[in-house]
Amino acid sequence: MKIKNILLSFALIVVFHVFTQAQKVKTEKEVVSGNEISNSDSLKETNILPSEKIYDDSWDTLYIRLSRHAKVSVNDSVILKLLTEENSNFYMPVPGKVISEFGWRHGRIHAGIDIQLNKGDSIHSAFDGVVRISRYFSGYGNIVVVRHYNGLETCYAHMSKRLTKVSQIVKAGDVLGLGGRTGHATCNHLHFEVRYLQEPINPRLVVNFENQKINSDTLIVSNDTFFHRKNISKKHTTNKSDFTVDKKGNYYYIKQGDTLYSLAKRYNTSVTLLCNKNNISEKSTLRIGQKLKL
């Protein structure tokens, strides 16, 4: 009987010890989880929002633009240092082939560049930064928007799965999500946008997609950098006798005084890209009425 009581007491001691350790582990996990939430929520309070002076401390986690009809006006040219001590690397989001360019498409602005990929391919952050948006959003499908320390924001749309959360700090090359065709997408691809002050700019002004590297360590931003659809459509449709862009906005008809440089500047592209699209050289003579693909 005495031995039985001793064994029972020993068993109770063992059970109590195991229960105590389990509660301790549970408490530690809750503390860690609480710290993660606290770190995320206090991101703004710790003054580590990227480019906070440029964006006046705004941090909208739902919408890409603050206003649907917003129009950026830059009084003087702004020089953005794309690579800095805080933003020291560039990483190609996906290595695929460009299948659709920035610019006019079916009479409306296509605000990014589409890059071919397979479903499930990893999509990487182009620069260091912080995730501002991670959600399912209308035609974009699953989209992640990262604000970078260099002043730019990049958008990654049509993902099959998002792997990052709002306020998550990311480095260039970190995986943001997986490729897919969610939203308004007819095939698997990455819709990649580059924005400054929420307004889209041609990603080719920043990235050489063929060589998979940035064009320069700096980017000069002026009013001519932005693609203001309203102004362009009004300029080219006021007089029926003065059409210089076809109805779909895919081609331009040369007028007196036009140069490749002026067209590249007007349509927010590059002379090199215009030449490649039209199989001409920078020294080619433009003829009045000649049809150029934009």
mmCIF file of C-alpha atoms in Angstrom:
data_model
loop_
_atom_site.group_PDB
_atom_site.id
_atom_site.type_symbol
_atom_site.label_atom_id
_atom_site.label_comp_id
_atom_site.label_asym_id
_atom_site.label_seq_id
_atom_site.Cartn_x
_atom_site.Cartn_y
_atom_site.Cartn_z
ATOM 1 C CA MET A 1 0.000 0.000 0.000
ATOM 2 C CA LYS A 2 2.851 2.313 0.898
ATOM 3 C CA ILE A 3 4.594 1.638 -2.420
ATOM 4 C CA LYS A 4 1.338 2.334 -4.282
ATOM 5 C CA ASN A 5 1.010 5.732 -2.594
ATOM 6 C CA ILE A 6 4.622 6.606 -3.457
ATOM 7 C CA LEU A 7 4.093 5.726 -7.126
ATOM 8 C CA LEU A 8 0.876 7.767 -7.244
ATOM 9 C CA SER A 9 2.618 10.796 -5.742
ATOM 10 C CA PHE A 10 5.472 10.493 -8.257
ATOM 11 C CA ALA A 11 3.004 10.302 -11.153
ATOM 12 C CA LEU A 12 1.217 13.448 -9.951
ATOM 13 C CA ILE A 13 4.542 15.309 -9.739
ATOM 14 C CA VAL A 14 5.435 14.305 -13.331
ATOM 15 C CA VAL A 15 2.013 15.372 -14.670
ATOM 16 C CA PHE A 16 2.234 18.736 -12.878
ATOM 17 C CA HIS A 17 5.728 19.369 -14.284
ATOM 18 C CA VAL A 18 4.645 18.580 -17.870
ATOM 19 C CA PHE A 19 1.554 20.808 -17.537
ATOM 20 C CA THR A 20 3.658 23.687 -16.178
ATOM 21 C CA GLN A 21 6.154 23.461 -19.056
ATOM 22 C CA ALA A 22 3.331 23.345 -21.624
ATOM 23 C CA GLN A 23 1.770 26.481 -20.181
ATOM 24 C CA LYS A 24 5.157 28.196 -20.248
ATOM 25 C CA VAL A 25 5.678 27.346 -23.942
ATOM 26 C CA LYS A 26 2.129 28.533 -24.763
ATOM 27 C CA THR A 27 2.754 31.817 -22.969
ATOM 28 C CA GLU A 28 6.067 32.337 -24.789
ATOM 29 C CA LYS A 29 4.363 31.733 -28.157
ATOM 30 C CA GLU A 30 1.669 34.255 -27.311
ATOM 31 C CA VAL A 31 4.324 36.811 -26.392
ATOM 32 C CA VAL A 32 6.167 36.277 -29.685
ATOM 33 C CA SER A 33 2.931 36.531 -31.655
ATOM 34 C CA GLY A 34 2.002 39.692 -29.771
ATOM 35 C CA ASN A 35 5.389 41.240 -30.564
ATOM 36 C CA GLU A 36 4.922 40.526 -34.279
ATOM 37 C CA ILE A 37 1.546 42.264 -34.314
ATOM 38 C CA SER A 38 2.912 45.140 -32.263
ATOM 39 C CA ASN A 39 5.860 45.583 -34.633
ATOM 40 C CA SER A 40 3.514 45.675 -37.623
ATOM 41 C CA ASP A 41 1.071 48.112 -36.057
ATOM 42 C CA SER A 42 3.788 50.421 -34.777
ATOM 43 C CA LEU A 43 5.648 50.657 -38.088
ATOM 44 C CA LYS A 44 4.482 54.211 -38.642
ATOM 45 C CA GLU A 45 5.216 55.251 -35.060
ATOM 46 C CA THR A 46 8.831 54.057 -35.302
ATOM 47 C CA ASN A 47 9.499 56.441 -38.204
ATOM 48 C CA ILE A 48 10.692 53.763 -40.599
ATOM 49 C CA LEU A 49 8.108 54.393 -43.314
ATOM 50 C CA PRO A 50 10.074 54.634 -46.569
ATOM 51 C CA SER A 51 10.084 58.004 -48.355
ATOM 52 C CA GLU A 52 7.804 59.510 -45.709
ATOM 53 C CA LYS A 53 8.764 63.096 -46.601
ATOM 54 C CA ILE A 54 7.869 62.576 -50.264
ATOM 55 C CA TYR A 55 4.475 61.123 -49.368
ATOM 56 C CA ASP A 56 3.705 63.432 -46.425
ATOM 57 C CA ASP A 57 3.433 60.465 -44.054
ATOM 58 C CA SER A 58 0.470 59.036 -45.998
ATOM 59 C CA TRP A 59 0.132 55.256 -45.685
ATOM 60 C CA ASP A 60 -3.013 53.966 -47.375
ATOM 61 C CA THR A 61 -3.203 50.176 -47.181
ATOM 62 C CA LEU A 62 -6.300 49.813 -49.372
ATOM 63 C CA TYR A 63 -5.918 51.930 -52.506
ATOM 64 C CA ILE A 64 -3.054 52.434 -54.946
ATOM 65 C CA ARG A 65 -3.968 56.076 -55.559
ATOM 66 C CA LEU A 66 -5.262 58.568 -53.022
ATOM 67 C CA SER A 67 -7.727 59.900 -55.604
ATOM 68 C CA ARG A 68 -9.051 58.312 -58.766
ATOM 69 C CA HIS A 69 -8.626 61.603 -60.623
ATOM 70 C CA ALA A 70 -5.379 62.689 -59.005
ATOM 71 C CA LYS A 71 -2.862 64.378 -61.250
ATOM 72 C CA VAL A 72 0.720 64.902 -60.180
ATOM 73 C CA SER A 73 2.427 68.189 -60.976
ATOM 74 C CA VAL A 74 6.167 68.510 -60.443
ATOM 75 C CA ASN A 75 7.324 72.139 -60.510
ATOM 76 C CA ASP A 76 11.008 71.267 -60.885
ATOM 77 C CA SER A 77 12.731 68.134 -62.065
ATOM 78 C CA VAL A 78 13.305 65.683 -59.226
ATOM 79 C CA ILE A 79 16.337 63.412 -59.187
ATOM 80 C CA LEU A 80 15.638 60.093 -57.492
ATOM 81 C CA LYS A 81 18.599 58.014 -56.390
ATOM 82 C CA LEU A 82 17.394 54.509 -57.152
ATOM 83 C CA LEU A 83 20.241 52.833 -55.304
ATOM 84 C CA THR A 84 21.224 54.229 -51.914
ATOM 85 C CA GLU A 85 22.652 52.915 -48.656
ATOM 86 C CA GLU A 86 19.113 52.006 -47.582
ATOM 87 C CA ASN A 87 18.148 50.693 -51.025
ATOM 88 C CA SER A 88 21.317 49.093 -52.284
ATOM 89 C CA ASN A 89 20.100 46.435 -54.716
ATOM 90 C CA PHE A 90 17.818 45.806 -57.672
ATOM 91 C CA TYR A 91 16.245 42.431 -58.397
ATOM 92 C CA MET A 92 14.288 41.489 -61.504
ATOM 93 C CA PRO A 93 10.717 40.684 -60.373
ATOM 94 C CA VAL A 94 10.453 37.780 -62.850
ATOM 95 C CA PRO A 95 12.826 36.802 -65.672
ATOM 96 C CA GLY A 96 10.155 36.233 -68.334
ATOM 97 C CA LYS A 97 9.460 37.817 -71.712
ATOM 98 C CA VAL A 98 7.589 41.132 -71.974
ATOM 99 C CA ILE A 99 4.240 40.419 -73.641
ATOM 100 C CA SER A 100 2.542 43.820 -73.307
ATOM 101 C CA GLU A 101 4.009 47.300 -73.060
ATOM 102 C CA PHE A 102 3.095 50.373 -71.041
ATOM 103 C CA GLY A 103 0.862 52.906 -72.836
ATOM 104 C CA TRP A 104 -2.294 52.899 -74.914
ATOM 105 C CA ARG A 105 -4.305 49.698 -75.168
ATOM 106 C CA HIS A 106 -7.789 49.595 -76.700
ATOM 107 C CA GLY A 107 -8.239 53.317 -76.152
ATOM 108 C CA ARG A 108 -7.193 53.344 -72.490
ATOM 109 C CA ILE A 109 -3.979 53.544 -70.530
ATOM 110 C CA HIS A 110 -2.223 50.300 -69.670
ATOM 111 C CA ALA A 111 -0.366 51.463 -66.580
ATOM 112 C CA GLY A 112 2.310 48.782 -66.458
ATOM 113 C CA ILE A 113 4.233 46.139 -68.341
ATOM 114 C CA ASP A 114 3.088 42.508 -68.547
ATOM 115 C CA ILE A 115 5.724 39.802 -68.144
ATOM 116 C CA GLN A 116 5.138 36.183 -69.061
ATOM 117 C CA LEU A 117 5.437 33.531 -66.347
ATOM 118 C CA ASN A 118 4.083 30.154 -65.280
ATOM 119 C CA LYS A 119 1.510 29.701 -62.547
ATOM 120 C CA GLY A 120 3.297 29.358 -59.232
ATOM 121 C CA ASP A 121 6.509 31.138 -60.306
ATOM 122 C CA SER A 122 8.041 33.284 -57.568
ATOM 123 C CA ILE A 123 7.580 37.057 -57.892
ATOM 124 C CA HIS A 124 10.292 39.151 -56.265
ATOM 125 C CA SER A 125 10.496 42.670 -54.879
ATOM 126 C CA ALA A 126 12.472 44.948 -57.216
ATOM 127 C CA PHE A 127 14.020 47.070 -54.439
ATOM 128 C CA ASP A 128 14.151 47.185 -50.654
ATOM 129 C CA GLY A 129 11.023 48.625 -49.082
ATOM 130 C CA VAL A 130 7.847 48.048 -47.083
ATOM 131 C CA VAL A 131 4.615 46.409 -48.254
ATOM 132 C CA ARG A 132 1.889 49.085 -48.424
ATOM 133 C CA ILE A 133 -0.884 46.977 -49.955
ATOM 134 C CA SER A 134 -1.511 43.226 -50.000
ATOM 135 C CA ARG A 135 -5.060 42.336 -51.015
ATOM 136 C CA TYR A 136 -7.417 41.217 -53.755
ATOM 137 C CA PHE A 137 -8.343 44.306 -55.760
ATOM 138 C CA SER A 138 -10.780 44.449 -58.692
ATOM 139 C CA GLY A 139 -9.101 43.940 -62.085
ATOM 140 C CA TYR A 140 -5.664 43.575 -60.498
ATOM 141 C CA GLY A 141 -6.623 40.362 -58.726
ATOM 142 C CA ASN A 142 -4.141 39.530 -55.984
ATOM 143 C CA ILE A 143 -1.861 42.540 -55.804
ATOM 144 C CA VAL A 144 1.082 43.627 -53.670
ATOM 145 C CA VAL A 145 2.323 47.220 -53.632
ATOM 146 C CA VAL A 146 5.741 47.983 -52.157
ATOM 147 C CA ARG A 147 6.913 51.481 -51.273
ATOM 148 C CA HIS A 148 10.657 51.820 -51.633
ATOM 149 C CA TYR A 149 13.257 53.975 -49.918
ATOM 150 C CA ASN A 150 14.159 55.591 -53.252
ATOM 151 C CA GLY A 151 10.724 57.252 -53.577
ATOM 152 C CA LEU A 152 9.195 54.830 -56.072
ATOM 153 C CA GLU A 153 6.413 52.327 -55.552
ATOM 154 C CA THR A 154 6.123 49.074 -57.482
ATOM 155 C CA CYS A 155 2.955 47.049 -58.033
ATOM 156 C CA TYR A 156 2.743 43.300 -58.679
ATOM 157 C CA ALA A 157 -0.651 42.080 -59.893
ATOM 158 C CA HIS A 158 -2.570 38.932 -60.970
ATOM 159 C CA MET A 159 -0.804 36.726 -58.408
ATOM 160 C CA SER A 160 -2.251 33.310 -57.662
ATOM 161 C CA LYS A 161 -1.153 33.727 -54.043
ATOM 162 C CA ARG A 162 0.189 36.579 -51.909
ATOM 163 C CA LEU A 163 2.969 35.693 -49.459
ATOM 164 C CA THR A 164 3.456 39.079 -47.777
ATOM 165 C CA LYS A 165 1.449 41.218 -45.384
ATOM 166 C CA VAL A 166 0.878 44.953 -45.040
ATOM 167 C CA SER A 167 3.758 46.760 -43.268
ATOM 168 C CA GLN A 168 6.125 43.844 -43.865
ATOM 169 C CA ILE A 169 9.695 44.956 -44.505
ATOM 170 C CA VAL A 170 11.160 43.361 -47.634
ATOM 171 C CA LYS A 171 14.531 43.297 -49.333
ATOM 172 C CA ALA A 172 15.233 43.303 -53.064
ATOM 173 C CA GLY A 173 14.700 39.732 -54.225
ATOM 174 C CA ASP A 174 12.330 38.708 -51.439
ATOM 175 C CA VAL A 175 9.379 36.652 -52.695
ATOM 176 C CA LEU A 176 6.142 38.664 -52.569
ATOM 177 C CA GLY A 177 3.842 36.038 -54.038
ATOM 178 C CA LEU A 178 3.304 33.466 -56.766
ATOM 179 C CA GLY A 179 2.420 33.997 -60.409
ATOM 180 C CA GLY A 180 -1.065 33.497 -61.738
ATOM 181 C CA ARG A 181 -3.977 35.084 -63.601
ATOM 182 C CA THR A 182 -6.370 36.429 -60.961
ATOM 183 C CA GLY A 183 -8.440 39.521 -61.742
ATOM 184 C CA HIS A 184 -8.812 40.625 -65.348
ATOM 185 C CA ALA A 185 -6.104 38.446 -66.878
ATOM 186 C CA THR A 186 -6.400 36.182 -69.903
ATOM 187 C CA CYS A 187 -3.162 34.294 -69.251
ATOM 188 C CA ASN A 188 -0.601 33.738 -66.530
ATOM 189 C CA HIS A 189 1.564 36.839 -66.277
ATOM 190 C CA LEU A 190 2.871 39.509 -63.935
ATOM 191 C CA HIS A 191 1.421 42.976 -64.391
ATOM 192 C CA PHE A 192 4.286 45.171 -63.133
ATOM 193 C CA GLU A 193 3.871 48.884 -62.464
ATOM 194 C CA VAL A 194 6.275 51.602 -61.362
ATOM 195 C CA ARG A 195 4.698 54.628 -59.694
ATOM 196 C CA TYR A 196 5.813 57.921 -58.218
ATOM 197 C CA LEU A 197 3.383 59.783 -55.950
ATOM 198 C CA GLN A 198 0.832 57.091 -56.874
ATOM 199 C CA GLU A 199 0.984 57.991 -60.593
ATOM 200 C CA PRO A 200 2.222 55.394 -63.132
ATOM 201 C CA ILE A 201 5.367 55.920 -65.162
ATOM 202 C CA ASN A 202 6.765 53.719 -67.891
ATOM 203 C CA PRO A 203 8.710 50.905 -66.173
ATOM 204 C CA ARG A 204 11.182 51.014 -69.071
ATOM 205 C CA LEU A 205 12.379 54.381 -67.781
ATOM 206 C CA VAL A 206 13.732 52.433 -64.808
ATOM 207 C CA VAL A 207 14.308 48.846 -65.948
ATOM 208 C CA ASN A 208 16.022 47.333 -68.977
ATOM 209 C CA PHE A 209 13.854 44.229 -69.247
ATOM 210 C CA GLU A 210 16.038 42.555 -71.859
ATOM 211 C CA ASN A 211 19.230 42.855 -69.782
ATOM 212 C CA GLN A 212 17.314 42.485 -66.504
ATOM 213 C CA LYS A 213 18.932 45.446 -64.776
ATOM 214 C CA ILE A 214 18.161 49.106 -64.090
ATOM 215 C CA ASN A 215 19.077 51.682 -66.717
ATOM 216 C CA SER A 216 20.801 54.012 -64.276
ATOM 217 C CA ASP A 217 21.370 54.571 -60.580
ATOM 218 C CA THR A 218 19.228 57.716 -60.833
ATOM 219 C CA LEU A 219 15.884 58.681 -62.373
ATOM 220 C CA ILE A 220 14.926 62.231 -63.346
ATOM 221 C CA VAL A 221 11.213 62.886 -62.787
ATOM 222 C CA SER A 222 9.400 65.846 -64.354
ATOM 223 C CA ASN A 223 5.870 66.575 -65.573
ATOM 224 C CA ASP A 224 6.802 64.943 -68.880
ATOM 225 C CA THR A 225 7.493 61.689 -67.036
ATOM 226 C CA PHE A 226 3.809 61.139 -66.320
ATOM 227 C CA PHE A 227 1.302 59.769 -68.802
ATOM 228 C CA HIS A 228 -1.735 62.050 -68.477
ATOM 229 C CA ARG A 229 -4.363 60.257 -70.517
ATOM 230 C CA LYS A 230 -6.892 63.101 -70.303
ATOM 231 C CA ASN A 231 -4.568 65.665 -71.859
ATOM 232 C CA ILE A 232 -3.341 63.360 -74.602
ATOM 233 C CA SER A 233 -6.782 62.127 -75.646
ATOM 234 C CA LYS A 234 -8.109 65.691 -75.761
ATOM 235 C CA LYS A 235 -5.122 66.892 -77.736
ATOM 236 C CA HIS A 236 -5.573 64.256 -80.409
ATOM 237 C CA THR A 237 -9.347 64.112 -80.776
ATOM 238 C CA THR A 238 -10.491 67.739 -80.772
ATOM 239 C CA ASN A 239 -10.568 68.084 -84.566
ATOM 240 C CA LYS A 240 -11.510 65.181 -86.799
ATOM 241 C CA SER A 241 -9.215 66.549 -89.491
ATOM 242 C CA ASP A 242 -6.276 66.561 -87.081
ATOM 243 C CA PHE A 243 -6.161 62.879 -86.006
ATOM 244 C CA THR A 244 -2.556 61.817 -85.348
ATOM 245 C CA VAL A 245 -3.311 58.718 -83.246
ATOM 246 C CA ASP A 246 -5.562 55.894 -84.377
ATOM 247 C CA LYS A 247 -8.720 55.141 -82.380
ATOM 248 C CA LYS A 248 -7.077 52.319 -80.445
ATOM 249 C CA GLY A 249 -4.083 54.488 -79.611
ATOM 250 C CA ASN A 250 -1.597 51.956 -80.993
ATOM 251 C CA TYR A 251 -0.174 53.976 -83.899
ATOM 252 C CA TYR A 252 0.899 57.551 -84.544
ATOM 253 C CA TYR A 253 0.902 59.348 -87.906
ATOM 254 C CA ILE A 254 3.871 61.644 -88.410
ATOM 255 C CA LYS A 255 3.217 65.387 -88.685
ATOM 256 C CA GLN A 256 5.527 68.200 -89.698
ATOM 257 C CA GLY A 257 8.127 68.914 -87.020
ATOM 258 C CA ASP A 258 7.897 65.510 -85.342
ATOM 259 C CA THR A 259 11.109 63.809 -84.250
ATOM 260 C CA LEU A 260 11.745 60.492 -82.575
ATOM 261 C CA TYR A 261 12.911 62.359 -79.491
ATOM 262 C CA SER A 262 9.776 64.533 -79.271
ATOM 263 C CA LEU A 263 7.510 61.501 -79.761
ATOM 264 C CA ALA A 264 9.365 59.485 -77.137
ATOM 265 C CA LYS A 265 9.011 62.355 -74.678
ATOM 266 C CA ARG A 266 5.321 62.929 -75.495
ATOM 267 C CA TYR A 267 4.327 59.271 -75.166
ATOM 268 C CA ASN A 268 6.577 58.550 -72.205
ATOM 269 C CA THR A 269 8.738 55.975 -73.953
ATOM 270 C CA SER A 270 12.285 55.878 -75.342
ATOM 271 C CA VAL A 271 13.784 56.465 -78.775
ATOM 272 C CA THR A 272 15.350 53.001 -78.640
ATOM 273 C CA LEU A 273 11.977 51.354 -78.003
ATOM 274 C CA LEU A 274 10.318 53.297 -80.846
ATOM 275 C CA CYS A 275 13.097 52.235 -83.199
ATOM 276 C CA ASN A 276 12.859 48.586 -82.175
ATOM 277 C CA LYS A 277 9.080 48.532 -82.582
ATOM 278 C CA ASN A 278 9.233 50.101 -86.049
ATOM 279 C CA ASN A 279 12.446 48.485 -87.360
ATOM 280 C CA ILE A 280 14.124 51.862 -87.931
ATOM 281 C CA SER A 281 17.268 53.541 -86.628
ATOM 282 C CA GLU A 282 17.711 56.778 -84.713
ATOM 283 C CA LYS A 283 19.012 58.379 -87.927
ATOM 284 C CA SER A 284 16.001 57.349 -90.031
ATOM 285 C CA THR A 285 14.124 60.162 -91.801
ATOM 286 C CA LEU A 286 10.499 60.489 -90.723
ATOM 287 C CA ARG A 287 8.002 61.159 -93.537
ATOM 288 C CA ILE A 288 4.802 63.152 -93.027
ATOM 289 C CA GLY A 289 1.933 60.682 -92.781
ATOM 290 C CA GLN A 290 4.262 57.807 -91.873
ATOM 291 C CA LYS A 291 2.660 55.324 -89.460
ATOM 292 C CA LEU A 292 4.631 54.539 -86.315
ATOM 293 C CA LYS A 293 3.776 51.915 -83.743
ATOM 294 C CA LEU A 294 3.736 53.374 -80.221
#
